[in-house]
C-alpha atoms as an extended CHARMM CRD file, in Angstrom:
* protein
*
       148  EXT
         1         1  MET       CA            147.5100000000       43.4240000000      125.1000000000  PROA      1               0.0000000000
         2         2  SER       CA            144.8820000000       45.3880000000      127.0250000000  PROA      2               0.0000000000
         3         3  ILE       CA            144.2220000000       49.0700000000      126.4960000000  PROA      3               0.0000000000
         4         4  THR       CA            145.7410000000       49.8770000000      129.8900000000  PROA      4               0.0000000000
         5         5  GLU       CA            148.9520000000       48.0390000000      129.0360000000  PROA      5               0.0000000000
         6         6  ARG       CA            149.2030000000       49.9040000000      125.7210000000  PROA      6               0.0000000000
         7         7  LEU       CA            148.5840000000       53.1890000000      127.5130000000  PROA      7               0.0000000000
         8         8  ASN       CA            151.3640000000       52.4100000000      130.0080000000  PROA      8               0.0000000000
         9         9  GLN       CA            153.8200000000       51.5630000000      127.2280000000  PROA      9               0.0000000000
        10        10  ASP       CA            152.9130000000       54.6380000000      125.2040000000  PROA      10              0.0000000000
        11        11  MET       CA            153.1540000000       56.8120000000      128.3120000000  PROA      11              0.0000000000
        12        12  LYS       CA            156.7480000000       55.7010000000      128.8230000000  PROA      12              0.0000000000
        13        13  THR       CA            157.5020000000       56.3490000000      125.1560000000  PROA      13              0.0000000000
        14        14  ALA       CA            155.9290000000       59.8160000000      125.3500000000  PROA      14              0.0000000000
        15        15  MET       CA            157.9600000000       60.6110000000      128.4620000000  PROA      15              0.0000000000
        16        16  LYS       CA            161.1990000000       59.6140000000      126.7690000000  PROA      16              0.0000000000
        17        17  ALA       CA            160.2840000000       61.6010000000      123.6440000000  PROA      17              0.0000000000
        18        18  ARG       CA            159.1830000000       64.5720000000      125.7690000000  PROA      18              0.0000000000
        19        19  ASP       CA            155.8340000000       64.5570000000      123.9460000000  PROA      19              0.0000000000
        20        20  LYS       CA            153.8280000000       66.6060000000      126.4360000000  PROA      20              0.0000000000
        21        21  LYS       CA            150.5550000000       66.5430000000      124.4770000000  PROA      21              0.0000000000
        22        22  THR       CA            150.4320000000       62.7410000000      124.1540000000  PROA      22              0.0000000000
        23        23  LEU       CA            151.5590000000       62.3150000000      127.7420000000  PROA      23              0.0000000000
        24        24  SER       CA            148.8330000000       64.6490000000      128.9780000000  PROA      24              0.0000000000
        25        25  VAL       CA            146.0790000000       62.8490000000      127.0400000000  PROA      25              0.0000000000
        26        26  ILE       CA            147.2650000000       59.4110000000      128.1730000000  PROA      26              0.0000000000
        27        27  ARG       CA            147.3830000000       60.5380000000      131.8020000000  PROA      27              0.0000000000
        28        28  MET       CA            143.8420000000       61.9240000000      131.5120000000  PROA      28              0.0000000000
        29        29  VAL       CA            142.5360000000       58.6530000000      130.1030000000  PROA      29              0.0000000000
        30        30  LYS       CA            144.3690000000       56.5940000000      132.7180000000  PROA      30              0.0000000000
        31        31  ALA       CA            142.8590000000       58.7950000000      135.4510000000  PROA      31              0.0000000000
        32        32  SER       CA            139.3810000000       58.2690000000      133.9930000000  PROA      32              0.0000000000
        33        33  MET       CA            139.9530000000       54.5070000000      133.9340000000  PROA      33              0.0000000000
        34        34  GLN       CA            141.2110000000       54.5700000000      137.5120000000  PROA      34              0.0000000000
        35        35  ASN       CA            138.1410000000       56.5520000000      138.6000000000  PROA      35              0.0000000000
        36        36  GLU       CA            135.8570000000       54.0920000000      136.8110000000  PROA      36              0.0000000000
        37        37  ALA       CA            137.5780000000       51.1540000000      138.5280000000  PROA      37              0.0000000000
        38        38  ILE       CA            137.1260000000       52.8240000000      141.9140000000  PROA      38              0.0000000000
        39        39  LYS       CA            133.4990000000       53.5960000000      141.1140000000  PROA      39              0.0000000000
        40        40  LEU       CA            132.8910000000       49.9430000000      140.2110000000  PROA      40              0.0000000000
        41        41  GLY       CA            134.8830000000       48.7090000000      143.2190000000  PROA      41              0.0000000000
        42        42  LYS       CA            137.4090000000       46.7930000000      141.1210000000  PROA      42              0.0000000000
        43        43  ASN       CA            141.1900000000       46.7030000000      140.9190000000  PROA      43              0.0000000000
        44        44  GLU       CA            141.2140000000       46.3770000000      137.1270000000  PROA      44              0.0000000000
        45        45  LEU       CA            138.6820000000       47.0670000000      134.4220000000  PROA      45              0.0000000000
        46        46  SER       CA            137.6890000000       44.4840000000      131.8490000000  PROA      46              0.0000000000
        47        47  GLU       CA            138.4760000000       45.1310000000      128.1760000000  PROA      47              0.0000000000
        48        48  GLU       CA            134.8580000000       46.1510000000      127.5970000000  PROA      48              0.0000000000
        49        49  GLU       CA            134.8740000000       48.5730000000      130.5330000000  PROA      49              0.0000000000
        50        50  GLU       CA            138.1400000000       50.1000000000      129.3070000000  PROA      50              0.0000000000
        51        51  LEU       CA            136.5610000000       50.5620000000      125.8970000000  PROA      51              0.0000000000
        52        52  THR       CA            133.5330000000       52.2360000000      127.4890000000  PROA      52              0.0000000000
        53        53  VAL       CA            135.7550000000       54.7590000000      129.2890000000  PROA      53              0.0000000000
        54        54  LEU       CA            137.7840000000       55.3950000000      126.1460000000  PROA      54              0.0000000000
        55        55  SER       CA            134.6140000000       55.8900000000      124.0750000000  PROA      55              0.0000000000
        56        56  ARG       CA            133.3020000000       58.3170000000      126.6860000000  PROA      56              0.0000000000
        57        57  GLU       CA            136.5300000000       60.3380000000      126.5390000000  PROA      57              0.0000000000
        58        58  VAL       CA            136.3790000000       60.5430000000      122.7290000000  PROA      58              0.0000000000
        59        59  LYS       CA            132.6940000000       61.5020000000      122.8120000000  PROA      59              0.0000000000
        60        60  GLN       CA            133.3360000000       64.2710000000      125.3510000000  PROA      60              0.0000000000
        61        61  ARG       CA            136.0460000000       65.7220000000      123.1600000000  PROA      61              0.0000000000
        62        62  LYS       CA            133.8920000000       65.5230000000      120.0310000000  PROA      62              0.0000000000
        63        63  ASP       CA            131.0550000000       67.3000000000      121.8330000000  PROA      63              0.0000000000
        64        64  SER       CA            133.4450000000       70.0090000000      123.0170000000  PROA      64              0.0000000000
        65        65  LEU       CA            134.8650000000       70.2500000000      119.5060000000  PROA      65              0.0000000000
        66        66  HSD       CA            131.4140000000       71.0200000000      118.1450000000  PROA      66              0.0000000000
        67        67  GLU       CA            130.8660000000       73.7180000000      120.7800000000  PROA      67              0.0000000000
        68        68  PHE       CA            134.2590000000       75.3260000000      120.1560000000  PROA      68              0.0000000000
        69        69  LYS       CA            133.6660000000       75.3810000000      116.3830000000  PROA      69              0.0000000000
        70        70  GLU       CA            130.3640000000       77.1880000000      116.9040000000  PROA      70              0.0000000000
        71        71  ALA       CA            132.0690000000       79.6810000000      119.2220000000  PROA      71              0.0000000000
        72        72  GLY       CA            134.8540000000       80.2830000000      116.6910000000  PROA      72              0.0000000000
        73        73  ARG       CA            137.6330000000       79.1240000000      119.0160000000  PROA      73              0.0000000000
        74        74  GLU       CA            140.0210000000       77.7360000000      116.3980000000  PROA      74              0.0000000000
        75        75  ASP       CA            142.8840000000       77.4810000000      118.9100000000  PROA      75              0.0000000000
        76        76  LEU       CA            140.8760000000       75.0430000000      121.0440000000  PROA      76              0.0000000000
        77        77  VAL       CA            139.5030000000       73.2160000000      117.9910000000  PROA      77              0.0000000000
        78        78  GLU       CA            143.0400000000       72.3640000000      116.8520000000  PROA      78              0.0000000000
        79        79  GLU       CA            144.0040000000       71.1940000000      120.3520000000  PROA      79              0.0000000000
        80        80  LEU       CA            140.9450000000       68.9310000000      120.6310000000  PROA      80              0.0000000000
        81        81  ASN       CA            141.5570000000       67.4870000000      117.1640000000  PROA      81              0.0000000000
        82        82  GLN       CA            145.0310000000       66.4500000000      118.3060000000  PROA      82              0.0000000000
        83        83  GLU       CA            143.6100000000       64.8510000000      121.4580000000  PROA      83              0.0000000000
        84        84  ILE       CA            140.9860000000       62.9480000000      119.4640000000  PROA      84              0.0000000000
        85        85  GLU       CA            143.6850000000       61.6830000000      117.0730000000  PROA      85              0.0000000000
        86        86  ILE       CA            145.7270000000       60.4130000000      120.0190000000  PROA      86              0.0000000000
        87        87  LEU       CA            142.7020000000       58.6400000000      121.5340000000  PROA      87              0.0000000000
        88        88  GLN       CA            141.6120000000       57.0910000000      118.2100000000  PROA      88              0.0000000000
        89        89  VAL       CA            144.8120000000       55.0010000000      118.2550000000  PROA      89              0.0000000000
        90        90  TYR       CA            143.3940000000       52.9990000000      121.1730000000  PROA      90              0.0000000000
        91        91  MET       CA            139.8940000000       52.5940000000      119.7370000000  PROA      91              0.0000000000
        92        92  PRO       CA            138.9690000000       49.4840000000      117.7310000000  PROA      92              0.0000000000
        93        93  GLN       CA            138.6890000000       49.7390000000      113.9530000000  PROA      93              0.0000000000
        94        94  GLN       CA            135.5390000000       51.6810000000      113.0970000000  PROA      94              0.0000000000
        95        95  LEU       CA            132.8440000000       49.9510000000      111.0550000000  PROA      95              0.0000000000
        96        96  SER       CA            132.3550000000       51.1360000000      107.4870000000  PROA      96              0.0000000000
        97        97  ASP       CA            129.0010000000       52.6490000000      106.5310000000  PROA      97              0.0000000000
        98        98  GLN       CA            128.0660000000       49.4320000000      104.7020000000  PROA      98              0.0000000000
        99        99  GLU       CA            128.9650000000       47.1970000000      107.6520000000  PROA      99              0.0000000000
       100       100  LEU       CA            127.0610000000       49.4270000000      110.0510000000  PROA      100             0.0000000000
       101       101  ASP       CA            124.0590000000       49.4980000000      107.7270000000  PROA      101             0.0000000000
       102       102  GLN       CA            124.0970000000       45.6980000000      107.5940000000  PROA      102             0.0000000000
       103       103  VAL       CA            124.2370000000       45.4000000000      111.4110000000  PROA      103             0.0000000000
       104       104  VAL       CA            121.2960000000       47.8020000000      111.7260000000  PROA      104             0.0000000000
       105       105  GLN       CA            119.2260000000       45.9050000000      109.1270000000  PROA      105             0.0000000000
       106       106  GLU       CA            119.9080000000       42.5460000000      110.7910000000  PROA      106             0.0000000000
       107       107  THR       CA            119.0140000000       43.9180000000      114.2060000000  PROA      107             0.0000000000
       108       108  ILE       CA            115.7700000000       45.4440000000      112.9330000000  PROA      108             0.0000000000
       109       109  GLN       CA            114.8060000000       42.0070000000      111.5680000000  PROA      109             0.0000000000
       110       110  GLU       CA            115.8390000000       40.2550000000      114.8300000000  PROA      110             0.0000000000
       111       111  VAL       CA            113.7990000000       42.6390000000      116.9530000000  PROA      111             0.0000000000
       112       112  GLY       CA            110.8890000000       42.6390000000      114.5080000000  PROA      112             0.0000000000
       113       113  ALA       CA            110.7390000000       46.4250000000      114.3750000000  PROA      113             0.0000000000
       114       114  SER       CA            108.4640000000       48.0480000000      111.8370000000  PROA      114             0.0000000000
       115       115  SER       CA            108.0190000000       51.6840000000      112.8250000000  PROA      115             0.0000000000
       116       116  LYS       CA            109.6910000000       54.5900000000      114.5990000000  PROA      116             0.0000000000
       117       117  ALA       CA            107.9030000000       53.4930000000      117.7700000000  PROA      117             0.0000000000
       118       118  ASP       CA            110.3220000000       50.5400000000      117.9100000000  PROA      118             0.0000000000
       119       119  MET       CA            113.3720000000       52.8170000000      117.7540000000  PROA      119             0.0000000000
       120       120  GLY       CA            114.3140000000       52.3330000000      121.4220000000  PROA      120             0.0000000000
       121       121  ARG       CA            114.2440000000       48.5380000000      121.1600000000  PROA      121             0.0000000000
       122       122  VAL       CA            116.3940000000       48.5980000000      118.0210000000  PROA      122             0.0000000000
       123       123  MET       CA            118.9240000000       51.0540000000      119.4880000000  PROA      123             0.0000000000
       124       124  SER       CA            119.2710000000       49.0470000000      122.7110000000  PROA      124             0.0000000000
       125       125  ALA       CA            119.9280000000       45.9210000000      120.6160000000  PROA      125             0.0000000000
       126       126  VAL       CA            122.3480000000       47.5660000000      118.1400000000  PROA      126             0.0000000000
       127       127  MET       CA            124.5700000000       49.5560000000      120.5020000000  PROA      127             0.0000000000
       128       128  PRO       CA            126.1270000000       46.5860000000      122.3460000000  PROA      128             0.0000000000
       129       129  LYS       CA            126.9990000000       45.0350000000      118.9600000000  PROA      129             0.0000000000
       130       130  VAL       CA            128.8410000000       48.1180000000      117.7270000000  PROA      130             0.0000000000
       131       131  LYS       CA            130.2790000000       49.3490000000      121.0210000000  PROA      131             0.0000000000
       132       132  GLY       CA            133.3770000000       51.4080000000      120.3170000000  PROA      132             0.0000000000
       133       133  LYS       CA            133.1780000000       50.6340000000      116.6130000000  PROA      133             0.0000000000
       134       134  ALA       CA            130.5960000000       53.2440000000      115.6180000000  PROA      134             0.0000000000
       135       135  ASP       CA            129.3660000000       56.6270000000      116.7710000000  PROA      135             0.0000000000
       136       136  GLY       CA            125.9850000000       56.5010000000      118.5350000000  PROA      136             0.0000000000
       137       137  SER       CA            124.5790000000       59.4610000000      116.6280000000  PROA      137             0.0000000000
       138       138  LYS       CA            125.4750000000       57.7980000000      113.3310000000  PROA      138             0.0000000000
       139       139  VAL       CA            123.7380000000       54.5810000000      114.4500000000  PROA      139             0.0000000000
       140       140  ASN       CA            120.7310000000       56.6240000000      115.5310000000  PROA      140             0.0000000000
       141       141  GLN       CA            120.4650000000       58.2620000000      112.0890000000  PROA      141             0.0000000000
       142       142  LEU       CA            120.7280000000       54.9060000000      110.3130000000  PROA      142             0.0000000000
       143       143  VAL       CA            118.0840000000       53.2880000000      112.5070000000  PROA      143             0.0000000000
       144       144  LEU       CA            115.7630000000       56.2540000000      111.9900000000  PROA      144             0.0000000000
       145       145  LYS       CA            116.2990000000       56.0770000000      108.2280000000  PROA      145             0.0000000000
       146       146  GLN       CA            115.6490000000       52.3130000000      108.1410000000  PROA      146             0.0000000000
       147       147  LEU       CA            112.4550000000       52.5840000000      110.1940000000  PROA      147             0.0000000000
       148       148  SER       CA            111.0210000000       55.4340000000      108.1120000000  PROA      148             0.0000000000
């Protein structure tokens, strides 16, 4: 079942349960997917494109979460945490630290990287492998640590 199909099913369930928060988040994500499809000139997005949109939505919320925490806006922090929880349901299983470390090590060997100067090559090779399964900043830190 595609992400869009799951979103449609869950939207109906949220409507019946009168779960306004879940319904709102699902509608936002569906709108983002619709906008992406229009931007790409397609009727439907592929599974990978859906995952890209979903990852972008989660990342935006995490970035906002960080800003709100710094500003001391606990009311908005709680709201964003709920939204992130709702979105995480649709994301693929996240890689463990060990699995991610292994992917980074293998990619460094494949690319033949030996110093921080090769960081861009390694990152561009790793990110497609872990798309939606790991946070980019976490991957960045691991690659930097491995190349040091």
